[in-house]
Coordinates of C-alpha atoms and ligand atoms in Angstrom, one line a residue:
X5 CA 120.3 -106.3 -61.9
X6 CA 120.6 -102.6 -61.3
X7 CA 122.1 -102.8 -57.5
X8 CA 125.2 -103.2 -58.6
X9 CA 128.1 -103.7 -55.5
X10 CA 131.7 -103.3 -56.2
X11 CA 132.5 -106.1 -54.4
X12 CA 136.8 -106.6 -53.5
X13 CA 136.8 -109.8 -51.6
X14 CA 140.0 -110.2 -49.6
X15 CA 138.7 -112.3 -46.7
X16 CA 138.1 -114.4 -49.4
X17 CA 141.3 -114.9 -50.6
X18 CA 142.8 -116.3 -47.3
X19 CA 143.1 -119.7 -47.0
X20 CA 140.0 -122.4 -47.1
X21 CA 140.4 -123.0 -43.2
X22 CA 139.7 -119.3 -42.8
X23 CA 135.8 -120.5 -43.3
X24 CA 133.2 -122.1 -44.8
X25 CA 131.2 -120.8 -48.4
X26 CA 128.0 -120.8 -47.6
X27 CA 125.2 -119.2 -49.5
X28 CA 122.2 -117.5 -47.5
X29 CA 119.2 -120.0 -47.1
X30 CA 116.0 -118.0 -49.6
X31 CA 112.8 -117.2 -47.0
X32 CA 109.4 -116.9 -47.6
X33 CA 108.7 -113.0 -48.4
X34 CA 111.3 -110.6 -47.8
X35 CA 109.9 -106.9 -46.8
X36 CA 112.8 -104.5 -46.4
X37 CA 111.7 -102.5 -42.9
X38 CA 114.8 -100.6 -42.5
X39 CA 117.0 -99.0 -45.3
X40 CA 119.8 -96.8 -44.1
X41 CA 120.3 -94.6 -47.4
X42 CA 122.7 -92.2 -45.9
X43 CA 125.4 -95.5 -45.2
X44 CA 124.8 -96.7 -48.4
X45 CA 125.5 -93.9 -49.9
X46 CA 128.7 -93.7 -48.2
X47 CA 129.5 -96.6 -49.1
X48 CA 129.0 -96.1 -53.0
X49 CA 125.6 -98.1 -53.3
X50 CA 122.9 -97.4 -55.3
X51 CA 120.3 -96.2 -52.6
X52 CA 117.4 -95.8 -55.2
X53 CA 118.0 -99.6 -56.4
X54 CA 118.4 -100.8 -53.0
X55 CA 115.1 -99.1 -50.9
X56 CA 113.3 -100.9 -52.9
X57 CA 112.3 -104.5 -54.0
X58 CA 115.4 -105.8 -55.3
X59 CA 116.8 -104.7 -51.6
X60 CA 114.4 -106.8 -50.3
X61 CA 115.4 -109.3 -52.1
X62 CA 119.4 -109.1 -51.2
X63 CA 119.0 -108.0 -47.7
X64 CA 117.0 -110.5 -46.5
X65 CA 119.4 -113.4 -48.4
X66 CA 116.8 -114.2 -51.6
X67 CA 119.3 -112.8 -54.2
X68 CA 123.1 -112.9 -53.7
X69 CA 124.4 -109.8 -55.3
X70 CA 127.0 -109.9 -58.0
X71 CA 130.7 -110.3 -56.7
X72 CA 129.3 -111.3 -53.4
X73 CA 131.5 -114.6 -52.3
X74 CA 129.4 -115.1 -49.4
X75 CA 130.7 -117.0 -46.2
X76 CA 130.6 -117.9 -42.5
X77 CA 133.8 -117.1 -40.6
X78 CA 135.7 -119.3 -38.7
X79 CA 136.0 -118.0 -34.8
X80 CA 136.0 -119.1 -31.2
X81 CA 136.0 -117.7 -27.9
X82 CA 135.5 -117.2 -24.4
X83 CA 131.9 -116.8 -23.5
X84 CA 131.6 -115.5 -19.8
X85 CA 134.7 -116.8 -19.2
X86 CA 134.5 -120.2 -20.4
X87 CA 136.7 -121.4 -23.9
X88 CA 134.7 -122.7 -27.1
X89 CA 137.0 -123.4 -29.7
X90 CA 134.6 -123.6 -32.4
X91 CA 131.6 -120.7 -32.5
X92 CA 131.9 -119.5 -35.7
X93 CA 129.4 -117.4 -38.0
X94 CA 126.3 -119.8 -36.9
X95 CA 123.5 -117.5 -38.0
X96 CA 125.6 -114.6 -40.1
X97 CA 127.7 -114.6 -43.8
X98 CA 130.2 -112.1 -44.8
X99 CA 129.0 -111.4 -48.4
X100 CA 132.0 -109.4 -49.1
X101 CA 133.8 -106.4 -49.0
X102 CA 133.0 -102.8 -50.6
X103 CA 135.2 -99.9 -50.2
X104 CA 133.4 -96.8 -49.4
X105 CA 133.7 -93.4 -50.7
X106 CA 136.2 -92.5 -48.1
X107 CA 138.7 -95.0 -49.5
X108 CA 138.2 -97.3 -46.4
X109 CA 137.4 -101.2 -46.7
X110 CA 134.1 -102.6 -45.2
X111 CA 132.5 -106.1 -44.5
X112 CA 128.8 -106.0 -45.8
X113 CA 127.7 -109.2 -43.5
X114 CA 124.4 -110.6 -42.8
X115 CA 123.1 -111.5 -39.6
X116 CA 119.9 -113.9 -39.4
X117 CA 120.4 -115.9 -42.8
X118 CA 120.2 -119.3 -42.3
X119 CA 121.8 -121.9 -40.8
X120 CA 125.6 -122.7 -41.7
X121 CA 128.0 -125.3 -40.6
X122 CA 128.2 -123.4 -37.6
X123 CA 125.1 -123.6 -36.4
X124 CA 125.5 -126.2 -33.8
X125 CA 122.0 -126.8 -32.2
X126 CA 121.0 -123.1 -33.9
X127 CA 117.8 -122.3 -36.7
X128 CA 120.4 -120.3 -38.0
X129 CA 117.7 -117.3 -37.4
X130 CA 117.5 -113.6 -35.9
X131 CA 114.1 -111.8 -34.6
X132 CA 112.8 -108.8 -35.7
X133 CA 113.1 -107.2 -31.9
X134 CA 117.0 -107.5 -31.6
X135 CA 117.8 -106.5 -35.2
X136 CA 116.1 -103.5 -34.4
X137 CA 117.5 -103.2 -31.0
X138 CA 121.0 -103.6 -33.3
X139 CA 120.2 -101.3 -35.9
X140 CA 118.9 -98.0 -33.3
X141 CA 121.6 -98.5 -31.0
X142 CA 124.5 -98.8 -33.4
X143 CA 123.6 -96.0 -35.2
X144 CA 123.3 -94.4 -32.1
X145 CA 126.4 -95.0 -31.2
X146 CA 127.2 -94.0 -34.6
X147 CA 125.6 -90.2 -34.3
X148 CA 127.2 -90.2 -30.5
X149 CA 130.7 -90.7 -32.3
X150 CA 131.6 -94.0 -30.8
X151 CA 133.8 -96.3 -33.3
X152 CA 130.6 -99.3 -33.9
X153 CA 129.2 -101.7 -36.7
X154 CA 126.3 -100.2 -38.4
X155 CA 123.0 -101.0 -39.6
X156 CA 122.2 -100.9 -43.3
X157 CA 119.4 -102.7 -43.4
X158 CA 116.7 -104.6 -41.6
X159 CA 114.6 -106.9 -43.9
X160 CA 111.7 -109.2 -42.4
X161 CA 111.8 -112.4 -43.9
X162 CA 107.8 -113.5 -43.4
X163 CA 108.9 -116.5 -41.5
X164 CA 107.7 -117.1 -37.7
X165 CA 110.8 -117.8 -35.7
X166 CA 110.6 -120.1 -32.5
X167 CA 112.7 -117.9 -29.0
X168 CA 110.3 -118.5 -26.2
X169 CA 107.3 -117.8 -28.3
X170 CA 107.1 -117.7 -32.2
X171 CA 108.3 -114.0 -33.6
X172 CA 108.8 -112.7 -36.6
X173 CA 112.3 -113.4 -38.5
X174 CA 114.2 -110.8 -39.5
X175 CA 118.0 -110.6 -41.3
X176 CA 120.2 -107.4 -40.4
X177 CA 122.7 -106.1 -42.7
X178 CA 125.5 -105.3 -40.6
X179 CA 128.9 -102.7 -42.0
X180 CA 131.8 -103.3 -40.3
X181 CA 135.7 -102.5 -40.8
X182 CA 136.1 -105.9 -40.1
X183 CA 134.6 -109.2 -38.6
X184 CA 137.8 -110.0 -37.7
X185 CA 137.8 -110.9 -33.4
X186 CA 140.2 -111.6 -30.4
X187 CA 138.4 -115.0 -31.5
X188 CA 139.3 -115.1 -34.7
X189 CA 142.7 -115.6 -33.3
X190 CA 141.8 -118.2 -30.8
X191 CA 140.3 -120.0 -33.2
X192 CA 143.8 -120.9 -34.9
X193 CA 145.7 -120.6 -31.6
X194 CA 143.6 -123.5 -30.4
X195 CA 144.4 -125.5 -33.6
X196 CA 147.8 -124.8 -33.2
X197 CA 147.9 -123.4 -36.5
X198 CA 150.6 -121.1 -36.7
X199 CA 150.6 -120.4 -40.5
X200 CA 147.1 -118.9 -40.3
X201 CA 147.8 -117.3 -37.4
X202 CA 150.4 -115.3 -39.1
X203 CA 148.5 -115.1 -42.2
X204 CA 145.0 -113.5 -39.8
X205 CA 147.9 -111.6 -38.4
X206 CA 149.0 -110.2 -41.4
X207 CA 145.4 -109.5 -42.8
X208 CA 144.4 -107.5 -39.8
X209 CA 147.8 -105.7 -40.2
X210 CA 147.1 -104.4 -43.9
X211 CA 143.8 -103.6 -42.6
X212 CA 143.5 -102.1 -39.5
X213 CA 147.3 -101.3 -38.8
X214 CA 148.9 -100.4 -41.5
X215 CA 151.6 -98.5 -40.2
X216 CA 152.8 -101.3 -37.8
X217 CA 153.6 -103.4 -41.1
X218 CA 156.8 -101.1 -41.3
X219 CA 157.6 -101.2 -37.4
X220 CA 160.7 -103.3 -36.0
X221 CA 158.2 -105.9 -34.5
X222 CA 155.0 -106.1 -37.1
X223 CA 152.9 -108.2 -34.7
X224 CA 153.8 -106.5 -31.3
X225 CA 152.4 -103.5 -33.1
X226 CA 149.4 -104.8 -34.2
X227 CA 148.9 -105.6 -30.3
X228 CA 149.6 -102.4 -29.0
X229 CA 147.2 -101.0 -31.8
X230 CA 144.6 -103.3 -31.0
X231 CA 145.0 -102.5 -27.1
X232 CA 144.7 -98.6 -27.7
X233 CA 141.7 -98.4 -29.8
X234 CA 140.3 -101.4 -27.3
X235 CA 141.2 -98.7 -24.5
X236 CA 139.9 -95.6 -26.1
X237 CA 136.5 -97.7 -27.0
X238 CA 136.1 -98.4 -23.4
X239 CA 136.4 -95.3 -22.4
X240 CA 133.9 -93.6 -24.4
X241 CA 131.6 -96.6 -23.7
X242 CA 131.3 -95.4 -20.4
X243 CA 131.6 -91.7 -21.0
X244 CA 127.9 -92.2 -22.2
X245 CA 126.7 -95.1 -20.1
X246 CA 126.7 -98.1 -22.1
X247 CA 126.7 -101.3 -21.0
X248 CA 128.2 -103.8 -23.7
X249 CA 126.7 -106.7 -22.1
X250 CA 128.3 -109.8 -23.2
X251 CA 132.0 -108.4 -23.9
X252 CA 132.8 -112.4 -24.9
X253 CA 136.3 -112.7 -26.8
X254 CA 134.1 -113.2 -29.9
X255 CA 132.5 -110.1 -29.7
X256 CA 135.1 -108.0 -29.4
X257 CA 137.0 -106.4 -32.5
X258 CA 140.6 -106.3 -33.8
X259 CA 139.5 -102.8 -35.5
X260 CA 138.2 -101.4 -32.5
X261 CA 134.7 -101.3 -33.3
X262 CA 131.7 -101.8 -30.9
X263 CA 130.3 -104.8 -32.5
X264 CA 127.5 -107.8 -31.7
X265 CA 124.6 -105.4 -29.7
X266 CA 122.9 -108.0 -27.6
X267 CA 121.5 -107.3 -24.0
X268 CA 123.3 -104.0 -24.5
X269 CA 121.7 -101.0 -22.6
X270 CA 122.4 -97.7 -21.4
X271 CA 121.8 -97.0 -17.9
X272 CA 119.6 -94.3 -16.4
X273 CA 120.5 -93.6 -12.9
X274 CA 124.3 -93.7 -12.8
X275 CA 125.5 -96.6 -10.7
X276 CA 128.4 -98.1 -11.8
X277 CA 127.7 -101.5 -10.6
X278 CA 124.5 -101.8 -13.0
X279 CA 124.2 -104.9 -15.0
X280 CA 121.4 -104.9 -17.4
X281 CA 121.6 -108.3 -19.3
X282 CA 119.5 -111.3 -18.2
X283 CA 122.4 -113.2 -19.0
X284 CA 124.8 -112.0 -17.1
X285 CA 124.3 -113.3 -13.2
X286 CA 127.7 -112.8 -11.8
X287 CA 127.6 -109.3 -13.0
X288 CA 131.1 -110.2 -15.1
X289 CA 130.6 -107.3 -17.6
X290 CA 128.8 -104.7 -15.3
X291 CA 129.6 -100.8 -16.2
X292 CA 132.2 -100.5 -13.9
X293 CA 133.9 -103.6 -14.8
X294 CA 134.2 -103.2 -18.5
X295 CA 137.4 -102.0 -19.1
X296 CA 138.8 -105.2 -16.7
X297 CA 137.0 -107.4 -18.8
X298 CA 138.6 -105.4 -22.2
X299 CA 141.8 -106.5 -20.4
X300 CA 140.9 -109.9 -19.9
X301 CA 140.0 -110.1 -23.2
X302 CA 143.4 -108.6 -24.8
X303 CA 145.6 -110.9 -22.3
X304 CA 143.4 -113.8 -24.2
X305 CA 144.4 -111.9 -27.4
X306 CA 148.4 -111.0 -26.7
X307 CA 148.7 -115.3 -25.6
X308 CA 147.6 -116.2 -29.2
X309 CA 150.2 -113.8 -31.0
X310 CA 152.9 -115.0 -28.3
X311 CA 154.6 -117.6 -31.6
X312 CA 154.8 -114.4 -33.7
X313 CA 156.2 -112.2 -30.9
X314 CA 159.8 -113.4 -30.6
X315 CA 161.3 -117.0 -31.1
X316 CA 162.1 -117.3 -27.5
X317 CA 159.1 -118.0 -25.3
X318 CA 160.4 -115.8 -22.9
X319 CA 161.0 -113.1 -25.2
X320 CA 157.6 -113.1 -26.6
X321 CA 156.0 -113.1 -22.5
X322 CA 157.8 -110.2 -22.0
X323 CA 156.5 -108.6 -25.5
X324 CA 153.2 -109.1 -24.3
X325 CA 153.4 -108.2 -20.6
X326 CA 154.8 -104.8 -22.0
X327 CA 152.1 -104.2 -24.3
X328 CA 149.2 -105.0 -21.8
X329 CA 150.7 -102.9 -19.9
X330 CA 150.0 -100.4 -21.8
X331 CA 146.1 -100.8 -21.6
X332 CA 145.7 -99.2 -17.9
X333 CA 147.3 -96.1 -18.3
X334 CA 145.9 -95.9 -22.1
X335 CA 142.5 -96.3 -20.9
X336 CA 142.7 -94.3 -17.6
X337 CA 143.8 -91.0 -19.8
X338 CA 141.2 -91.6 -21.6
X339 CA 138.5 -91.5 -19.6
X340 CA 139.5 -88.7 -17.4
X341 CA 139.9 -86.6 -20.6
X342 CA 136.8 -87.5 -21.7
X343 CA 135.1 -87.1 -18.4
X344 CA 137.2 -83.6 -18.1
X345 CA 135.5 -82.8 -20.8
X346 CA 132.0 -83.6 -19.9
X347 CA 132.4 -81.3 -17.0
X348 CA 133.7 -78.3 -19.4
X349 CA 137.7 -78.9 -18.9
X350 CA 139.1 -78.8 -21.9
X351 CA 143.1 -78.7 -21.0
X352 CA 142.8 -81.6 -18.3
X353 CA 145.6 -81.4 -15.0
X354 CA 146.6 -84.0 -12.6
X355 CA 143.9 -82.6 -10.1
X356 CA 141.2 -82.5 -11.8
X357 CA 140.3 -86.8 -11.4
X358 CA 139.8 -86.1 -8.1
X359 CA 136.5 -83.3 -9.4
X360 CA 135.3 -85.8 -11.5
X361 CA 135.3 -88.6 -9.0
X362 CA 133.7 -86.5 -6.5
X363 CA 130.6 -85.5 -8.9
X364 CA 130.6 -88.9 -9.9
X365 CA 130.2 -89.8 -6.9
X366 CA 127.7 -87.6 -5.5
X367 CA 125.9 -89.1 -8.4
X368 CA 125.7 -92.4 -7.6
X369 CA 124.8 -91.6 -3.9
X370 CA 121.5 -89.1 -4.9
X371 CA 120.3 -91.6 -8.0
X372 CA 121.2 -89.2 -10.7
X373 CA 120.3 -89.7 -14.0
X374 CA 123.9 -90.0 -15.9
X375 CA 122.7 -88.1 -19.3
X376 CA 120.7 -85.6 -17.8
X377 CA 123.1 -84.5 -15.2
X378 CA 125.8 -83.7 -17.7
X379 CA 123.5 -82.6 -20.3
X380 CA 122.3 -79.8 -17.7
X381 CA 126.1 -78.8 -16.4
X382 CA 126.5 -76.4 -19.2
X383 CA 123.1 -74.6 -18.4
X384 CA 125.0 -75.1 -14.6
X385 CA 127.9 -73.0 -15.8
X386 CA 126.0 -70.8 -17.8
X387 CA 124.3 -69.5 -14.4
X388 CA 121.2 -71.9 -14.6
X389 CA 121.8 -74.2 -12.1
X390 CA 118.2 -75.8 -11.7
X391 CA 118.1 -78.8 -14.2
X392 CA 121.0 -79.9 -12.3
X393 CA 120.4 -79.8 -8.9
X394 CA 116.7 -81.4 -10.2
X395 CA 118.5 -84.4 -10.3
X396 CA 120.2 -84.8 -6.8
X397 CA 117.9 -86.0 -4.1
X398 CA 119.6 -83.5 -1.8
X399 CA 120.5 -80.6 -4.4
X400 CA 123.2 -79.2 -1.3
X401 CA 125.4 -82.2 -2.7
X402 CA 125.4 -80.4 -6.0
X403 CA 125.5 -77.6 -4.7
X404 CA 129.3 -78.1 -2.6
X405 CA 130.7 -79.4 -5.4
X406 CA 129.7 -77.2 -7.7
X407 CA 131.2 -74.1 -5.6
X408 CA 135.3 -76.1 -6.8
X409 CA 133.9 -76.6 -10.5
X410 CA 132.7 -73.4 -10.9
X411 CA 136.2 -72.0 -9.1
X412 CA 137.6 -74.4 -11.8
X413 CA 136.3 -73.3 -15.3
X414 CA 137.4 -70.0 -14.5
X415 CA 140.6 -70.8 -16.2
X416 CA 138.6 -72.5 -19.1
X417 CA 137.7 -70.5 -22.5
X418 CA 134.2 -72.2 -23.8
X419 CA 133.1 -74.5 -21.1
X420 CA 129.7 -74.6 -22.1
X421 CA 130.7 -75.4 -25.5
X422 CA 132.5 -78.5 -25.3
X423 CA 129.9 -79.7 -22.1
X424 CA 127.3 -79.5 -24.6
X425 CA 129.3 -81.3 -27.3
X426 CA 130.4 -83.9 -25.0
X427 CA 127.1 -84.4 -23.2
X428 CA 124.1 -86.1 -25.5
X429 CA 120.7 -84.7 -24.8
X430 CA 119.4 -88.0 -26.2
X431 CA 120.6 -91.5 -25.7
X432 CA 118.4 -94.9 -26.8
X433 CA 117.1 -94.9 -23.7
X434 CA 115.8 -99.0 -22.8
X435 CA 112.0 -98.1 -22.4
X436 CA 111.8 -96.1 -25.4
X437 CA 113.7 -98.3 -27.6
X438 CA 111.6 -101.6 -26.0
X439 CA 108.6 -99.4 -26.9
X440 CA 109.8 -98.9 -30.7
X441 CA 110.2 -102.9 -30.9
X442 CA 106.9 -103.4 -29.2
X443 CA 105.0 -101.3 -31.6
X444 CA 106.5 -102.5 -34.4
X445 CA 106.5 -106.9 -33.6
X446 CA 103.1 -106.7 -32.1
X447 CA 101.3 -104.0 -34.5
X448 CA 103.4 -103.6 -37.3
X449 CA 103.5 -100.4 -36.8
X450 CA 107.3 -99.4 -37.5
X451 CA 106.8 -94.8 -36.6
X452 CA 107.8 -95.1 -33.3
X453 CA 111.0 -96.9 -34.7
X454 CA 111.4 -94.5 -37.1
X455 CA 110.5 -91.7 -34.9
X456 CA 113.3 -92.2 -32.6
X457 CA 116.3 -93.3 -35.5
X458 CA 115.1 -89.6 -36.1
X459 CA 116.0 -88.5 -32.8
X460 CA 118.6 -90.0 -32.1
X461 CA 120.4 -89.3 -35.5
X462 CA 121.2 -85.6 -33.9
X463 CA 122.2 -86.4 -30.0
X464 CA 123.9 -83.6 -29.2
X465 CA 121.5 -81.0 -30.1
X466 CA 118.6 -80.1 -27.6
X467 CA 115.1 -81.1 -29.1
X468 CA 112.6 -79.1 -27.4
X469 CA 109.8 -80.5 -28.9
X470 CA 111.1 -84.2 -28.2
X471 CA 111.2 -84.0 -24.5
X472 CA 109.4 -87.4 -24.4
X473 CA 112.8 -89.1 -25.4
X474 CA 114.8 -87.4 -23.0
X475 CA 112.8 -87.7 -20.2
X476 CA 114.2 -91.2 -18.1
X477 CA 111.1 -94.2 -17.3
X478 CA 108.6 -93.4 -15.5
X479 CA 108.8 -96.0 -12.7
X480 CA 106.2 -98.4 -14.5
X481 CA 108.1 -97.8 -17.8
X482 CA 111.1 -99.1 -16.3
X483 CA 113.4 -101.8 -18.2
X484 CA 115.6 -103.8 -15.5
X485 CA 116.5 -106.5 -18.1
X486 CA 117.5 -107.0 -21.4
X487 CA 117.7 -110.2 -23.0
X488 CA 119.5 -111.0 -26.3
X489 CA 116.7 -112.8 -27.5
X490 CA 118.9 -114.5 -30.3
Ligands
AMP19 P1 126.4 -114.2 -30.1 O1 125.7 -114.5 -28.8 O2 125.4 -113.6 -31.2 O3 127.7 -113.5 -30.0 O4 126.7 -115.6 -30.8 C1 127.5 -116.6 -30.2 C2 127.6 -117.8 -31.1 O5 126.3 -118.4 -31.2 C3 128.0 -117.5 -32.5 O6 128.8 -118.6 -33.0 C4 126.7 -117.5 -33.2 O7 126.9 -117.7 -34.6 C5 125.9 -118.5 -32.5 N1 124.5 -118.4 -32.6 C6 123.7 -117.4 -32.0 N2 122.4 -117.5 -32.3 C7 122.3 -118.5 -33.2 C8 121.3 -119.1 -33.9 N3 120.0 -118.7 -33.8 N4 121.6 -120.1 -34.8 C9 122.8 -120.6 -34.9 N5 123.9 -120.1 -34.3 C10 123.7 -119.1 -33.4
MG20 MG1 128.8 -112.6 -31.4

């Protein structure tokens, strides 16, 4: 075998309760669809050996590399809300773990191979429409320099899959830092079990934190770490639009990662109440409400550590209610700076929420699009104000608060320079990327999927020949709902 992975395997090594060996269950006739050679590069892979068959063959589950230990994680979680104290990987295997060129360790994990002892009710199965949903908006989010999973490859497995008509199966091969999940905790919190919860605790210390291995209280580190990458994630989530869609305690990372892209979207229009996933009817993880639901999420988090925060009870509450508190602030500074930013402020002061709010604002009341707006503010401050005020119903409301900005970034040095490296020109936009999907499940055509990974690998650069995938829907070309299609 010539694809030769350097496999380390410390997941492995934790206890049996930790999960269940599994192998990935062989389909019919693998045909590789997607091949990300740039990541495996990275990641010290042989790119030639693996773009072709012999990737087939591993990626969609036929051949188990060498020094794979492949496995389904143990998890649980709160879906919308509601406790499951057994999910698990029901349709995904951690083969193992590489460490890539830059001296980090990564989880090469499959998604769509088979059924495991998870699997509950489930074919153990993925589509080929959501793992390419997964792999254009995670390496979006990638080239947008948000911390995500990424997409190595997408292999069809020339096996009809039953959703609410038969489509064709696909596996994704998904990178991550880790697979480890506020779940991952529950899971052993639920059970009681506080030797693996130290052990998970420890793990996801050595890799993700480090430096809090040496701090006076390991484990209230490691929750204050995981609450300001959760913060910072958040942030820049919604300092390009994107809606998470099901931000569930299992699908959210200890590493800080964007991970599990389901009924994810990014809006249009800016309106922060938009909710995008058919799934979500309350509206529990609209824009706006993200970073509350992050906070949720971490309280469900900081209750599982609480044995490992002090001996006393008490003690350990108060641990916890100090690191929480540390999400708001964490969060709000980041936004604002990132929003400061996306308006040309590079030194951000006290006043200057009040200039974002009020564009933000504006926005929401004349239908603007979100990327476009900001994408044309450094034109705006450059003395080209059309593009901008093209996106306000009334372009007087840009127009009075532009007069403060403009008063504003006379006390900045490159405005224009960090607007347009804060503000995409492109983002996967819903109709393009349900277009992509479309062309390729119902004419096997995969160019228009390829076309925009192409785009979309260079977002902040203006692409004057790909207006087409900047442009926002056309009112027929409208999405209004994504579904996750699993
Ligand atoms: P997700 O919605 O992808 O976050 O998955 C939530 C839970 O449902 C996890 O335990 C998954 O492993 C499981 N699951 C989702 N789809 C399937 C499927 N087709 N077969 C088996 N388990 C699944
Ligand atoms: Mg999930």
């Amino acid at each position: 075998m010539s694809a030769r992975f350097s496999f380390d395997n410390s997941y492995a090594r934790l206890p049996e309760r930790f999960y269940i060996r599994q192998e990935p269950i062989a389909v019919a006739a693998p045909r590789l669809v997607f091949f990300n050679a740039p990541l495996a590069e990275a990641l010290g892979l042989d790119a030639a050996a693996l773009s072709g068959a012999e990737g087939a063959a591993i990626f969609a589950g036929n051949l188990v590399p060498g020094g794979a230990e492949s496995l389904a994680m143990a998890y649980a979680g709160h879906q919308f809300g509601g406790f499951s104290p057994r999910l698990g990987d029901g349709r995904a295997l951690l083969l193992g773990e590489v460490i890539g060129r830059d001296g980090q360790r990564r989880d090469i994990h499959l998604k769509g191979s088979g059924r495991t002892p998870f699997s509950r009710g489930g074919d153990g199965r993925a589509v080929l429409g959501p793992m390419l949903r997964e792999a254009i908006i995670s390496e979006a989010m990638a080239a947008l320099g948000v911390p995500t999973t990424r997409a190595l490859a997408v292999a069809m497995t020339g096996e009809a899959v039953l959703r609410e008509r038969l489509q064709p199966g696909a596996v994704l091969t998904r990178v991550a830092a880790s697979h480890i999940r506020v779940g991952s905790f529950q899971y052993f919190a639920a059970r009681d079990d506080q030797e693996a919860l130290k052990l998970l605790a420890d793990f996801a210390i050595a890799r993700h934190d480090p430096a809090a291995a040496e701090a006076e209280n390991p484990y209230a580190a490691l929750l204050s770490g995981v609450i300001a990458r959760q913060a910072r994630l958040v942030a820049q989530w919604l300092h390009i639009g994107f809606i998470h869609g099901v931000m569930n305690t299992d699908n959210m990372t200890i590493s800080g990662e964007t991970i599990d892209y389901g009924p994810c979207a990014f809006m249009d229009a800016y309106d922060p109440g938009t909710v995008l996933s058919s799934i979500d009817h309350g509206g529990r993880y609209a824009y706006a409400n993200q970073p509350r639901m992050a906070q949720w999420n971490l309280a469900r988090l900081a209750e599982t550590l609480l044995p490992l925060l002090a001996e006393q009870e008490e003690a350990a509450l108060e641990i916890a209610q100090a690191a929480l508190s540390e999400f708001a602030p964490a969060f709000e500074a980041a936004y604002y700076d990132g929003f400061a930013r996306k308006i040309g402020i590079a030194d951000r002061s006290a006043e200057d929420a009040a200039l974002i709010e009020d564009l933000l604002r504006r926005m929401a009341e004349q239908g603007a699009d979100f990327t476009l707006t900001f994408r044309a503010l450094a034109d705006a401050a450059e003395g080209d104000s059309d593009a901008a005020r093209a996106q306000f119903g009334d372009p007087a409301a840009f127009d009075s608060w532009a007069a403060g900005w403009r008063a504003r970034l006379t006390r900045e040095a490159a405005p224009a320079q960090v607007m347009r490296a804060s503000n995409p020109a492109l983002i996967p936009r819903n109709h393009l990327v349900e277009a992509a999907i479309r062309a390729a499940e119902d004419r096997d055509d995969f160019r228009p999927f390829e076309a925009l990974m192409a785009v979309l690998a260079r977002p902040y650069e203006d692409q004057p020949q790909n207006t087409q995938y900047s442009a926002p829907p056309k009112p027929e070309e409208r999405v209004l709902a994504t579904f996750c299609g699993t």
